[in-house]
PDB file of C-alpha atoms in Angstrom:
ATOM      1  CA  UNK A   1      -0.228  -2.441 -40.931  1.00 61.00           C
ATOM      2  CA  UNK A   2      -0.514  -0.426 -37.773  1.00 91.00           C
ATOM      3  CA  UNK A   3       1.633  -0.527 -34.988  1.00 96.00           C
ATOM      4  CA  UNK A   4       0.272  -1.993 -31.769  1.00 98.00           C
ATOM      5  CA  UNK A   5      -0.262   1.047 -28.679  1.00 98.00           C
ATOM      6  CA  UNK A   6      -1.659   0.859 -25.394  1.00 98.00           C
ATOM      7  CA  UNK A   7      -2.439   3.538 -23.281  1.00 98.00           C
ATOM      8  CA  UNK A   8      -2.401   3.282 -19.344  1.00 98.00           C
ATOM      9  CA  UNK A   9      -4.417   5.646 -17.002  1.00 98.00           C
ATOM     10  CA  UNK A  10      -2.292   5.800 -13.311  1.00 98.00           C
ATOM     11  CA  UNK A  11      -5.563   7.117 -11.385  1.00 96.00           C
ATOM     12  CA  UNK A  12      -6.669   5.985  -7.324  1.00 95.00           C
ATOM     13  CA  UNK A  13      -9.953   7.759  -7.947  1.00 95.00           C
ATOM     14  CA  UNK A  14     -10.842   7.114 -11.656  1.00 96.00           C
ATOM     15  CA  UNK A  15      -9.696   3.542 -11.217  1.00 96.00           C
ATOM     16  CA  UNK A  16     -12.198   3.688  -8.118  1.00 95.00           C
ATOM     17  CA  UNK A  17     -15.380   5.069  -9.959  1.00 95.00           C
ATOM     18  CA  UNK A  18     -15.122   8.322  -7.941  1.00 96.00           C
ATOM     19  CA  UNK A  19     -14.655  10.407 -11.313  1.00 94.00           C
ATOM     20  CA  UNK A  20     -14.280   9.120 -14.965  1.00 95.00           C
ATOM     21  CA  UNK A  21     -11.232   9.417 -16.312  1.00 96.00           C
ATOM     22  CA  UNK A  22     -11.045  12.604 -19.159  1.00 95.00           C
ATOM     23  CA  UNK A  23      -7.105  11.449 -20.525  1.00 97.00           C
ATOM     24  CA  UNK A  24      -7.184   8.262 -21.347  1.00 98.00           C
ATOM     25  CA  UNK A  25      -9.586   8.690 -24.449  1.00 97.00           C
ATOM     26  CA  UNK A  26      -7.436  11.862 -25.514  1.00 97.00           C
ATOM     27  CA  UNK A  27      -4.780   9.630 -25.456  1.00 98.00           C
ATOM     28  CA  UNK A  28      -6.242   6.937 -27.592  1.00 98.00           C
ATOM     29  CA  UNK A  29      -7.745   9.281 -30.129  1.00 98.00           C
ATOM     30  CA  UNK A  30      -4.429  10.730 -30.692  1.00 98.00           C
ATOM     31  CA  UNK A  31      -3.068   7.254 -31.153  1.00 98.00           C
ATOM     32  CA  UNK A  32      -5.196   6.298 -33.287  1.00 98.00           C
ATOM     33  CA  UNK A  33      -5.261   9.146 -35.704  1.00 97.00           C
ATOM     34  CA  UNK A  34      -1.657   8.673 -36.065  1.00 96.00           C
ATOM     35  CA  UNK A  35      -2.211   5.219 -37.090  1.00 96.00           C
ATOM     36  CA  UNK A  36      -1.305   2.802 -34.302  1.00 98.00           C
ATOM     37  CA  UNK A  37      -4.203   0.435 -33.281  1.00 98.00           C
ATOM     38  CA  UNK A  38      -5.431   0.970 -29.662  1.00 97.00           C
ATOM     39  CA  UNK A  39      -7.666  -0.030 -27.510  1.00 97.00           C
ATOM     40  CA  UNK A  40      -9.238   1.518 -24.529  1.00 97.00           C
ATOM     41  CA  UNK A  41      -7.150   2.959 -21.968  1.00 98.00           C
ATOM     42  CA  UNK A  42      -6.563   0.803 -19.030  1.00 98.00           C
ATOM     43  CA  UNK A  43      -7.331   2.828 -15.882  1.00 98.00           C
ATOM     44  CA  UNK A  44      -5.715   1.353 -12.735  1.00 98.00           C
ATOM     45  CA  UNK A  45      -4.683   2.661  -9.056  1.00 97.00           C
ATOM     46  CA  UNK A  46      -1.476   4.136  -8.638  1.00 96.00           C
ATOM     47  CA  UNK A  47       1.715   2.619  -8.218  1.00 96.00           C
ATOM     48  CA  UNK A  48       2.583  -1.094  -8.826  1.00 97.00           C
ATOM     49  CA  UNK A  49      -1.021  -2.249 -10.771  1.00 98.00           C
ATOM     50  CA  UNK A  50       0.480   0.352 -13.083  1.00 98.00           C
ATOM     51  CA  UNK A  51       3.877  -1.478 -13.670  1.00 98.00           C
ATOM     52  CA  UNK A  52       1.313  -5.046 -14.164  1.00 98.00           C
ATOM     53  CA  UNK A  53      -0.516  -2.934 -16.851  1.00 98.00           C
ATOM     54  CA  UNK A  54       2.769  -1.850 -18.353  1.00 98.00           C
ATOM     55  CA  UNK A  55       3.981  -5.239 -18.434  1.00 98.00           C
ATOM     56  CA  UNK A  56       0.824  -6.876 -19.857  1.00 98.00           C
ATOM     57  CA  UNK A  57       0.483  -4.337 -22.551  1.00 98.00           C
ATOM     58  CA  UNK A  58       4.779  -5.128 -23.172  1.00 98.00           C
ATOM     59  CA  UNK A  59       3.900  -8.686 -23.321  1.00 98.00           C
ATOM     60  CA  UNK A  60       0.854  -8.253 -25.377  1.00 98.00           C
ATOM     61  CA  UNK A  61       2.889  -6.686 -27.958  1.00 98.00           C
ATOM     62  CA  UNK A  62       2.433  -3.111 -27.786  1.00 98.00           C
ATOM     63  CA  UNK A  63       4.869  -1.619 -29.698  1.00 98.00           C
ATOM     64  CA  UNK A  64       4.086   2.359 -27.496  1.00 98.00           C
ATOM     65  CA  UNK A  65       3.075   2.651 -24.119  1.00 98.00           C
ATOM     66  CA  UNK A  66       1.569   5.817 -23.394  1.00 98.00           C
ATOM     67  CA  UNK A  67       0.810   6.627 -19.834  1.00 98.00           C
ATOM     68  CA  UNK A  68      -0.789   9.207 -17.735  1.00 98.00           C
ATOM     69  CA  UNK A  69      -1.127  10.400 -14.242  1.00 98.00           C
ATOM     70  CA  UNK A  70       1.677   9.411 -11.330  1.00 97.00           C
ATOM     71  CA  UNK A  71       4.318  11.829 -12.460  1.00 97.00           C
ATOM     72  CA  UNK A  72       4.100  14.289  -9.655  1.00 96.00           C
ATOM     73  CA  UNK A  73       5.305  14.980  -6.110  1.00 96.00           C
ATOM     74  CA  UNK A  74       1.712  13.868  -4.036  1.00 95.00           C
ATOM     75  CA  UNK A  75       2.901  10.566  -1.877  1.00 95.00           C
ATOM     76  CA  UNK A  76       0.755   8.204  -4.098  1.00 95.00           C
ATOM     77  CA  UNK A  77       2.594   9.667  -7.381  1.00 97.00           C
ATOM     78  CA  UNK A  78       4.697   6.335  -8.270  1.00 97.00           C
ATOM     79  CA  UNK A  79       4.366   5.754 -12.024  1.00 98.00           C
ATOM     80  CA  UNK A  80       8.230   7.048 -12.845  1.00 98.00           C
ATOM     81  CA  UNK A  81       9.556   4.548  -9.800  1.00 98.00           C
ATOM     82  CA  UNK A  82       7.515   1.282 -11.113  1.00 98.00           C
ATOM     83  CA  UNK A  83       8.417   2.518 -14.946  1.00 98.00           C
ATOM     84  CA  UNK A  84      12.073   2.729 -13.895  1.00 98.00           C
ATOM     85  CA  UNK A  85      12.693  -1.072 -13.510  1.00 98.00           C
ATOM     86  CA  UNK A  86      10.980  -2.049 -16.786  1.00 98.00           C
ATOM     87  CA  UNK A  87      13.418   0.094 -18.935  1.00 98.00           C
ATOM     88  CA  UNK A  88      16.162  -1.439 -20.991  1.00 98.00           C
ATOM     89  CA  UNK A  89      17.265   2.155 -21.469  1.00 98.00           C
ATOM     90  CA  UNK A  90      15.500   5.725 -20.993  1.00 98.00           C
ATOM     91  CA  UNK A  91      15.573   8.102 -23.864  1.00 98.00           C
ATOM     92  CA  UNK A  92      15.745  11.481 -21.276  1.00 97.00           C
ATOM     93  CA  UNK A  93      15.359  13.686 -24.356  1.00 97.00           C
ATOM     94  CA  UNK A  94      11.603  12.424 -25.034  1.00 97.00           C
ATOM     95  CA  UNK A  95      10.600  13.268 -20.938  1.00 97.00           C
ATOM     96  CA  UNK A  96      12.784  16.752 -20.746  1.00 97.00           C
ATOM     97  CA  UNK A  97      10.908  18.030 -24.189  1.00 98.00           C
ATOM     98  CA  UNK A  98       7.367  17.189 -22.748  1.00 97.00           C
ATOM     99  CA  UNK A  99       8.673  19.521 -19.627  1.00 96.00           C
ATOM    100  CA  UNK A 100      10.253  21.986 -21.948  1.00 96.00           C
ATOM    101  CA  UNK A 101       7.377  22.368 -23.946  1.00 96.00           C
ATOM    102  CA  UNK A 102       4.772  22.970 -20.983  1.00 94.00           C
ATOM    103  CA  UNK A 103       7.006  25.371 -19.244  1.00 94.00           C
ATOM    104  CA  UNK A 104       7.122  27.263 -22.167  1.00 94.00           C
ATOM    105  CA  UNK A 105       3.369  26.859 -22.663  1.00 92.00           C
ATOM    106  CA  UNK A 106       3.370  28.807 -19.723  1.00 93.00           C
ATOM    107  CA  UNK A 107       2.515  26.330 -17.250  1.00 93.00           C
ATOM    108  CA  UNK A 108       5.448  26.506 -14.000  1.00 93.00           C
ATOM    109  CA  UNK A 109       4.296  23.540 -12.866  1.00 94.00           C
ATOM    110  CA  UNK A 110       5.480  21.572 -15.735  1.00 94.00           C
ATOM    111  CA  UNK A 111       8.938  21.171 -14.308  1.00 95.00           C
ATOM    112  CA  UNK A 112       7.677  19.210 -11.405  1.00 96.00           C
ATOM    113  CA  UNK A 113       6.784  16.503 -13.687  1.00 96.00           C
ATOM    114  CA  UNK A 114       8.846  13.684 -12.809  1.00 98.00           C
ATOM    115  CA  UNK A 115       7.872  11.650 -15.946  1.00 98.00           C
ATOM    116  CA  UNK A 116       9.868   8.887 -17.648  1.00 98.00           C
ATOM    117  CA  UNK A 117      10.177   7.792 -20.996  1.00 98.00           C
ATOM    118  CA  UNK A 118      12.613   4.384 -22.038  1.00 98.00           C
ATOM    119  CA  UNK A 119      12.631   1.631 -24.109  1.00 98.00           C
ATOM    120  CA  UNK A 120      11.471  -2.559 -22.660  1.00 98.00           C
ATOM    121  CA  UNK A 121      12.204  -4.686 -25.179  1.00 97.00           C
ATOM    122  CA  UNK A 122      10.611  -3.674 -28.273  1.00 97.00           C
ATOM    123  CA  UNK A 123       8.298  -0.942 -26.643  1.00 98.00           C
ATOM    124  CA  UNK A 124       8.609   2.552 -26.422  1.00 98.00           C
ATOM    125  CA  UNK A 125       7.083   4.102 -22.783  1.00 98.00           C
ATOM    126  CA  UNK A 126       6.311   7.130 -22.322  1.00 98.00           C
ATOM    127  CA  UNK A 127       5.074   8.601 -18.747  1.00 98.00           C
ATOM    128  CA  UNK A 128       2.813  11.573 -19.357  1.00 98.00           C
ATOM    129  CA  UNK A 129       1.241  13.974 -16.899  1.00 97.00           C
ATOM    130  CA  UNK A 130      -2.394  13.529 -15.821  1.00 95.00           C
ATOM    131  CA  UNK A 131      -3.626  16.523 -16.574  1.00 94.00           C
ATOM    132  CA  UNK A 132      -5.489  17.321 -19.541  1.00 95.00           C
ATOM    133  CA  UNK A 133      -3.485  20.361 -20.290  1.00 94.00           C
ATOM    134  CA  UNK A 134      -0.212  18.094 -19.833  1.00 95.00           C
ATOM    135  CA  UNK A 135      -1.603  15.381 -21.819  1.00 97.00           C
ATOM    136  CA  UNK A 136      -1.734  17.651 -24.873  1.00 96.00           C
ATOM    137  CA  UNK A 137       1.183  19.356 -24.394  1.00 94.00           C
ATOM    138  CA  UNK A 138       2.756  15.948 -24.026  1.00 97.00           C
ATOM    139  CA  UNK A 139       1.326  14.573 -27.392  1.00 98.00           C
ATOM    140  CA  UNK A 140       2.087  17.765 -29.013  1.00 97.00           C
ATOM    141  CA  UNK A 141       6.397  17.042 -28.066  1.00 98.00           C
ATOM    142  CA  UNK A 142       5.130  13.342 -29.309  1.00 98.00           C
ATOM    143  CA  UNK A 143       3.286  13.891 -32.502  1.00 97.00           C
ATOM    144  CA  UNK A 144       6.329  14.753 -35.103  1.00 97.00           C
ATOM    145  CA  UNK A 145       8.383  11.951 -33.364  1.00 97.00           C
ATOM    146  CA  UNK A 146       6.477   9.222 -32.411  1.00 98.00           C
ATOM    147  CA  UNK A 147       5.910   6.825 -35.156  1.00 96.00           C
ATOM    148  CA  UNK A 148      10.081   7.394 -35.884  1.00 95.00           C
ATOM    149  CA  UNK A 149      10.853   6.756 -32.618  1.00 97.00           C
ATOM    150  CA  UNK A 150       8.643   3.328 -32.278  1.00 97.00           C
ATOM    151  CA  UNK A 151      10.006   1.910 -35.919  1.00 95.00           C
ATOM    152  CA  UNK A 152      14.072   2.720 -34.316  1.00 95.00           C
ATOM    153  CA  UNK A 153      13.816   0.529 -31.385  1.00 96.00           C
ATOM    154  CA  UNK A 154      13.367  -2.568 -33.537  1.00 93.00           C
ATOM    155  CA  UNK A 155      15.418  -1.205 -36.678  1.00 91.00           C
ATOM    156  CA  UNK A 156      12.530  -0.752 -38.564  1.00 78.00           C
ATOM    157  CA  UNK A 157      14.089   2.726 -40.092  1.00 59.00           C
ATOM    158  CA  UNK A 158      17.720   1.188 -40.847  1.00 53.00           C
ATOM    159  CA  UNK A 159      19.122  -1.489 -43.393  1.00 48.00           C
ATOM    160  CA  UNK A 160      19.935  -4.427 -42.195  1.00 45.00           C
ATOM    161  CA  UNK A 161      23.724  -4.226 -40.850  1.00 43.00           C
ATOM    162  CA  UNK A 162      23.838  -0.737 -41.290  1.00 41.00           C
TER     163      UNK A 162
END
């Protein structure tokens, strides 16, 4: 049985029609090849229709919440601030690795990612850049934790009372 994912594309001008979005499906493919069950990405203006799309994908059951796009310093950039309030707790590590990784990719710019990634509920979120280049380096941090990290917040990798 494959864990539920959804994957959420922060984007004024995709969500618009100006440009398709180029993330989203990387995003999904990845999912899916590590054996979650996804379906297309959700691709919504910045800011709050991206905390409604977090929540519906929560209350759907998603078990991962994988976004993209809203992480930087531009005025509309607002995914992190809307992500904030739907955390139970934030697992820091998971967001400074994805910086970590790109810096060390090569890419400066990395560090001004201002991404988030936490716990709601039973749902791991994860706020990833909107680039493509940050997307992979993202799922790259993601790939040899990701599965782990979704089966811990419900337990899943611990005996009961243990």
């Amino acid at each position: 049985m494959s864990l539920p994912a959804a994957v959420i594309v922060a984007s004024n001008r995709a969500a618009a029609g100006v440009y398709a979005d180029e993330t989203g499906p990387l995003i999904v493919d990845f999912l899916r090849a590590a054996g979650f069950s996804c379906g297309d990405p959700a691709v919504v203006p910045d800011g709050e229709p991206v905390a409604a799309a977090i929540r519906a994908a929560i209350e759907g059951g998603a078990r991962v919440v994988l976004t993209t796009g809203g992480t930087g310093l531009t005025p509309t950039d607002r995914t992190p601030e809307v992500t904030r309030p739907l955390l139970d707790r934030e697992v820091p590590g998971m967001a400074e690795a994805i910086r970590a990784h790109g810096q060390a990719a090569g890419v400066p710019t990395a560090m001004l990612s201002r991404g988030l990634a936490g716990v709601a509920g039973e749902c791991l979120v994860v706020n990833l850049p909107g680039s493509r280049g940050g997307v992979k380096d993202g799922l790259a941090v993601l790939e040899p934790v990701l599965v782990h990290a979704a089966e811990q917040v419900v337990g899943s990798d611990h005996a009961a009372g243990a």
